[in-house]
Amino acid sequence: MRVAGHPPLEDLERFVAREGEPADAHIAIHLDHCVRCRDTVATLRALSLAFAHEPASEPHAGLLNRILSSRAAGARPVFLEDTPRVTGKQWMLRSAVAAVVVIAVAMTLLSPASQLSAGARRGELRLQPATPKNGDTVTAFYRPAGELAKERRLVLRARYRTPSGDWYNDGAPVRQIGTLERGTDGTFKHTFVLPDSVVFAALAVEDESATHVDDNDGRAWELLVHVDGKPARDALIQRQSDLMGRSWEEAYATVLRLAELYPEELDTWTLRETFDGWVQGERADSARALYRDTIAHLVERVRADSLASVEDLEIMAYRTFWEDTADHAYWFARLRERDPRNPQVQQLSTSRIARAHRASPRRMLTELEQLWSVAGPARGPGRVMIQRALGAARQAQDLKAIRRWGDRLRGLGRFGRDPTGRIFVRYAALRREGMERLRAELQRMATAPDSQRPLGSTTAKYRLSLEQEQRSVMAVLGQALIDDGQLRAGLDTLRIATAHGWNRALFQSAGDARLSAGDTTGALEMYALVLADPRTERSLSDSLDAMAHATIGRERWETMRTGALTELPKRVLAHASPRALRGRARVVDREGRQYDLAELSSGRIILVVFWSRFCGPALQELPGIDSIARKLEREDVRVVSITDENPSPDLDEFLRSKDIRMPVYYDVRREAVQAFNAFGTPAYYVLDERGRLRFDYANPFDDVLVQVTALKQVAQAPFSRAAPLGSPDVRH
Amino acid sequence: MTPSDSRVAATTDLSLEEAVWSARAGEDRGIAELYDRYAAVLFRLARRITESHADAEDVVHDLFVGLPGVLQRYEERGALEPFLKRVTVRIALMRLRENRRWRTLPTETAERVSDAGHIDDEPDWQEVRKAVASLPETLRLPVVLRHGEGYSHGEIAEALGIGIVAARVRYVRAIKTLRLALGVDK
């Protein structure tokens, strides 16, 4: 017999599981004679059925919201490996986890930046080591997606930042690190040495002609130099600078991380104070109260330290400036003694002089000249000295001073930009020289090196932005030529400047220039464009109508105006490439009803606005956004404003207090942010009536009125050849 | 043993692989997608272990909040659901430990269950579940994992951090206790 005694429990389990199979006949025979085993089988059967009939039990419907809210608030449970249980040695978990809730600030800071790999539709860049030190040899591994997957070689570019890097990043040169070579498994690889001076790098990958660029959807991949296993202080400060204007929320998170890792540094808390002021708004004071004592303690430490760093002295001089107290005099004296040409000394001294001699530009000039002799040349924020002096010189009509200070300004602009041409052409005696400087600017733009192409920008997109900049310079040059008596050349230049793009201010000034040159018809052509702009006041139309009827006649004026209306969509849409959203974007309203963005549109144009209560710029723009949103709603444009919070009475109260009446939706699943690739607020998107994303940038915000007008005109005339539906995508 | 019902219809357009990548990168979209797919299954498992709806929600909450970190240890070669279940078991066990809810068999309940009569008759699943819930933790968990989740003794041993022999011994003892509690030996 196979079963001499009681069969093992596992055999009885199997018997229950496949009840009555012939192979188990011997167990059935045993059961006939064994009450104990029969009862065991009955127990197993009861258990099996009890678990199978377990009543359905679901987590609460709001659990996902709670999870996403916790993540948004920075909660990050870390499940530690190999954590022993407390109940005895035999309970040691072999590879167990302990839930330790760590309130961290941002996912990006918790994990090495290179692990922020993107989804399948973007490529993935990985750096080794992920936490490099200065001077390390770093290998970049790139797994491409989309168009870049077809290439054999790719280019790795970086925006390198050193500890002295400025806020914002449009002036930071971008370097080509090297060529990524394709390996046999399709992964690209390049090894490079991280320069000693670099503490932070934003990285992107592109093909050799920069036709397709993968910059991790605008986020860029990041490299933070590490010291003792944690991001270096300068690396975090530079990351914060790099994110300015791109994502205030991420920059703020970086500052919070800085406070966590480097609480002993004064500039940590000064940055924190600054950011709390920006993003906490009315709550800034209560936020700052939490670390007021810490700052007081650090200030006393600096005061007692005769060898305090220039950096700390700068901070103290700046912090106390606004109160203009004896305390400020003390810190300012210490800083000036240590570093007489310090940018902060230049800036603060300039402010004092400007305050004291506001009513007397000549006196101001004299004092600034003295300051220059001891503290010049201007550095960093010290450039304010030159701007103040130029202002005073213009006020005093002192051409020599304009030239002198103008020359001091030359070459200090980003990428060597020279803004003096625009200033000089306003004065007859300096006009010729100003025009030369403007021409030099045009030449500089025409030959701008590739290192000035922003990270993430394709060559096509970069060329468009340069052309826009050139047109703006040409408009000034055209006016200067007319003023100089070179009428034909001036009008030609203006014609080129206004031939493309949509810039109402430029049309207006070109119209004025043509009018002053006696070219009434040319001026009216420009004014017709101004009138086609939806932002133009109606009263202007009345006065222009009268002038036009008297000079070119009613009929021709009407033709001109109709032509301008046709021009608007043509020019505005010329560079707006339609692209689809990434996946579904579902949002909920205050009552918890869920909407797909496509449902909300129902064939209408949609303006989507992402905003946050915790973003200073978004808060500033909110009333303006609300006003434009209401205007658009009246014109049958759907406005969807999406906040980064979940519904709450507190938020309701906020909206009431700000009198915000546009519909507010909640991105509880964070799908909308993903679908739009929204990175930072405020962010605006205009979708056409077919749900395609057409515009993802508006500066100033009221440009959305022009964008919407363009789309509406196209929608109303779908077969019009005048309104192309976009050129090939220049983004990717 | 009941094989667990593993899939909940996905509600976004991400494939599983995309969702894993996205969640690993800390993107809410990927996390939401994986939540849609696995939360119900993991919740049920956590509910079985913790015997508490609220605790089970907390377990699922903690798991998904920390999901990007958890997924760093996940290798695509393996199946995701068993991996997530293993992590869920561990978090749920930690939750039990935090609650200090180490229980002994309440005699009163056991007696009341016995009064219900022979289980060969009309089965009363609720009574069986009560009997299981009344087991001390050391015996209850092997039963829950084996019958609720279909774990082998080896998997139970790994989840509980004990040896495979100890896992089996506990399970056998648990069945014996239940047999007595359910009055089958009467």
Short mmCIF file of C-alpha atoms in Angstrom, two decimals, chain A residues 217-418:
data_model
loop_
_atom_site.label_atom_id
_atom_site.label_comp_id
_atom_site.label_asym_id
_atom_site.label_seq_id
_atom_site.Cartn_x
_atom_site.Cartn_y
_atom_site.Cartn_z
CA ASP A 217 10.32 66.08 -22.74
CA GLY A 218 11.74 69.38 -21.69
CA ARG A 219 12.93 68.12 -18.34
CA ALA A 220 16.41 67.22 -19.59
CA TRP A 221 18.38 64.48 -17.93
CA GLU A 222 20.38 65.65 -15.02
CA LEU A 223 23.76 65.09 -13.50
CA LEU A 224 24.41 66.31 -9.98
CA VAL A 225 27.95 66.15 -8.65
CA HIS A 226 28.00 64.26 -5.36
CA VAL A 227 30.19 64.62 -2.32
CA ASP A 228 30.16 61.98 0.40
CA GLY A 229 27.31 60.20 -1.29
CA LYS A 230 24.93 63.14 -1.39
CA PRO A 231 24.33 65.89 -3.96
CA ALA A 232 26.87 68.66 -3.47
CA ARG A 233 25.52 71.93 -2.11
CA ASP A 234 26.59 73.80 -5.25
CA ALA A 235 24.98 71.09 -7.38
CA LEU A 236 21.63 71.68 -5.70
CA ILE A 237 21.98 75.45 -5.89
CA GLN A 238 22.76 75.22 -9.59
CA ARG A 239 19.89 72.82 -10.18
CA GLN A 240 17.60 75.36 -8.59
CA SER A 241 19.04 78.07 -10.87
CA ASP A 242 18.64 75.86 -13.93
CA LEU A 243 14.99 75.22 -13.12
CA MET A 244 14.09 78.87 -12.65
CA GLY A 245 11.43 79.78 -15.11
CA ARG A 246 11.12 76.14 -16.20
CA SER A 247 9.53 74.64 -13.11
CA TRP A 248 9.19 76.75 -10.01
CA GLU A 249 7.80 73.80 -8.13
CA GLU A 250 10.85 71.66 -8.88
CA ALA A 251 13.16 74.55 -8.05
CA TYR A 252 11.34 74.98 -4.75
CA ALA A 253 11.63 71.26 -4.05
CA THR A 254 15.37 71.56 -4.67
CA VAL A 255 15.61 74.37 -2.14
CA LEU A 256 13.73 72.29 0.42
CA ARG A 257 16.18 69.46 -0.22
CA LEU A 258 19.04 71.88 0.24
CA ALA A 259 17.67 72.85 3.65
CA GLU A 260 17.43 69.19 4.55
CA LEU A 261 20.98 68.32 3.53
CA TYR A 262 22.80 71.54 4.33
CA PRO A 263 21.00 73.19 7.24
CA GLU A 264 24.21 74.75 8.51
CA GLU A 265 24.63 77.10 5.57
CA LEU A 266 23.23 80.61 5.63
CA ASP A 267 22.55 80.78 1.90
CA THR A 268 20.42 77.65 2.19
CA TRP A 269 17.98 79.50 4.41
CA THR A 270 18.16 82.72 2.44
CA LEU A 271 17.13 80.81 -0.65
CA ARG A 272 14.41 79.09 1.34
CA GLU A 273 13.16 82.47 2.54
CA THR A 274 13.13 83.82 -1.01
CA PHE A 275 11.23 80.83 -2.36
CA ASP A 276 8.76 80.80 0.49
CA GLY A 277 8.06 84.42 -0.35
CA TRP A 278 7.41 83.53 -3.97
CA VAL A 279 5.44 80.36 -3.65
CA GLN A 280 3.74 80.58 -0.28
CA GLY A 281 2.27 84.01 -0.83
CA GLU A 282 0.22 84.99 2.18
CA ARG A 283 1.47 81.98 4.06
CA ALA A 284 5.12 82.96 3.67
CA ASP A 285 5.38 84.43 7.15
CA SER A 286 4.14 81.33 8.90
CA ALA A 287 6.42 79.20 6.72
CA ARG A 288 9.40 81.38 7.56
CA ALA A 289 8.60 81.32 11.26
CA LEU A 290 9.64 77.68 11.31
CA TYR A 291 13.28 78.47 10.66
CA ARG A 292 13.59 82.02 11.95
CA ASP A 293 15.65 80.85 14.94
CA THR A 294 17.92 78.82 12.70
CA ILE A 295 18.69 81.90 10.61
CA ALA A 296 19.24 84.03 13.72
CA HIS A 297 21.71 81.45 15.00
CA LEU A 298 23.60 81.32 11.69
CA VAL A 299 23.71 85.12 11.44
CA GLU A 300 25.36 85.34 14.85
CA ARG A 301 27.87 82.73 13.79
CA VAL A 302 28.83 84.78 10.74
CA ARG A 303 29.01 87.94 12.85
CA ALA A 304 31.46 86.31 15.24
CA ASP A 305 33.58 84.89 12.43
CA SER A 306 36.22 87.40 11.36
CA LEU A 307 37.06 85.15 8.43
CA ALA A 308 33.44 84.77 7.26
CA SER A 309 33.16 83.96 3.57
CA VAL A 310 32.48 86.63 0.96
CA GLU A 311 29.34 84.69 0.10
CA ASP A 312 27.98 84.98 3.66
CA LEU A 313 28.88 88.67 3.82
CA GLU A 314 27.09 89.25 0.51
CA ILE A 315 24.01 87.58 1.87
CA MET A 316 24.06 89.64 5.05
CA ALA A 317 24.60 92.93 3.22
CA TYR A 318 21.70 92.11 0.93
CA ARG A 319 19.39 90.84 3.70
CA THR A 320 19.80 94.01 5.75
CA PHE A 321 19.74 96.47 2.85
CA TRP A 322 16.00 96.89 2.74
CA GLU A 323 15.87 98.15 6.29
CA ASP A 324 18.77 100.57 5.78
CA THR A 325 19.86 100.20 9.33
CA ALA A 326 23.12 100.41 11.22
CA ASP A 327 23.18 96.66 10.86
CA HIS A 328 23.32 97.03 7.08
CA ALA A 329 26.13 99.59 7.37
CA TYR A 330 28.08 97.08 9.45
CA TRP A 331 27.69 94.21 6.97
CA PHE A 332 28.22 96.41 3.94
CA ALA A 333 31.45 97.77 5.41
CA ARG A 334 32.71 94.25 6.09
CA LEU A 335 31.92 93.14 2.55
CA ARG A 336 33.46 96.21 0.89
CA GLU A 337 36.58 95.83 2.94
CA ARG A 338 36.92 92.21 1.94
CA ASP A 339 36.01 92.59 -1.76
CA PRO A 340 35.69 96.17 -3.04
CA ARG A 341 34.69 95.11 -6.55
CA ASN A 342 32.13 92.62 -5.38
CA PRO A 343 28.96 92.66 -7.54
CA GLN A 344 26.87 93.04 -4.43
CA VAL A 345 28.89 96.12 -3.43
CA GLN A 346 28.35 97.51 -6.93
CA GLN A 347 24.65 96.83 -6.83
CA LEU A 348 24.00 98.11 -3.31
CA SER A 349 26.15 101.21 -3.82
CA THR A 350 24.28 101.95 -7.03
CA SER A 351 20.94 101.63 -5.27
CA ARG A 352 22.07 104.03 -2.55
CA ILE A 353 23.28 106.59 -5.10
CA ALA A 354 20.10 106.26 -7.17
CA ARG A 355 17.94 106.71 -4.10
CA ALA A 356 19.85 109.77 -2.95
CA HIS A 357 19.96 111.57 -6.32
CA ARG A 358 16.79 110.54 -8.06
CA ALA A 359 15.94 114.18 -8.80
CA SER A 360 19.38 115.09 -10.02
CA PRO A 361 20.60 112.95 -12.93
CA ARG A 362 23.86 114.88 -13.34
CA ARG A 363 24.78 114.38 -9.71
CA MET A 364 23.86 110.73 -10.01
CA LEU A 365 26.15 110.42 -13.04
CA THR A 366 29.05 112.02 -11.18
CA GLU A 367 28.69 109.70 -8.22
CA LEU A 368 28.30 106.62 -10.39
CA GLU A 369 31.42 107.65 -12.29
CA GLN A 370 33.30 107.73 -8.99
CA LEU A 371 31.88 104.35 -8.05
CA TRP A 372 33.06 102.97 -11.38
CA SER A 373 36.58 104.19 -10.77
CA VAL A 374 36.83 102.24 -7.52
CA ALA A 375 34.43 99.33 -8.05
CA GLY A 376 34.30 98.82 -11.85
CA PRO A 377 34.12 96.95 -14.13
CA ALA A 378 30.59 95.75 -13.56
CA ARG A 379 30.06 92.12 -12.75
CA GLY A 380 26.85 90.12 -12.37
CA PRO A 381 24.18 92.16 -10.58
CA GLY A 382 26.67 95.04 -10.61
CA ARG A 383 25.51 95.71 -14.18
CA VAL A 384 22.69 97.68 -12.64
CA MET A 385 25.31 100.42 -12.21
CA ILE A 386 25.55 100.83 -16.00
CA GLN A 387 21.81 100.70 -16.52
CA ARG A 388 21.26 103.40 -13.89
CA ALA A 389 24.01 105.55 -15.41
CA LEU A 390 22.60 105.18 -18.91
CA GLY A 391 19.18 106.17 -17.61
CA ALA A 392 20.62 109.24 -15.92
CA ALA A 393 22.67 110.14 -19.01
CA ARG A 394 19.59 109.96 -21.23
CA GLN A 395 17.63 112.03 -18.74
CA ALA A 396 20.43 114.60 -18.73
CA GLN A 397 20.79 114.36 -22.55
CA ASP A 398 24.51 113.83 -21.95
CA LEU A 399 25.62 112.17 -25.19
CA LYS A 400 29.21 111.71 -24.07
CA ALA A 401 28.00 109.87 -20.99
CA ILE A 402 25.64 107.76 -23.11
CA ARG A 403 28.55 106.74 -25.34
CA ARG A 404 30.90 106.15 -22.40
CA TRP A 405 28.49 104.03 -20.37
CA GLY A 406 27.20 102.36 -23.53
CA ASP A 407 30.70 101.17 -24.30
CA ARG A 408 30.94 99.80 -20.78
CA LEU A 409 27.75 97.83 -21.41
CA ARG A 410 28.98 96.30 -24.67
CA GLY A 411 29.83 92.65 -24.46
CA LEU A 412 28.20 92.17 -21.06
CA GLY A 413 24.95 90.83 -22.51
CA ARG A 414 24.28 87.15 -22.92
CA PHE A 415 26.34 85.65 -25.72
CA GLY A 416 27.96 89.03 -26.22
CA ARG A 417 24.73 90.73 -27.20
CA ASP A 418 25.09 94.45 -27.68
#
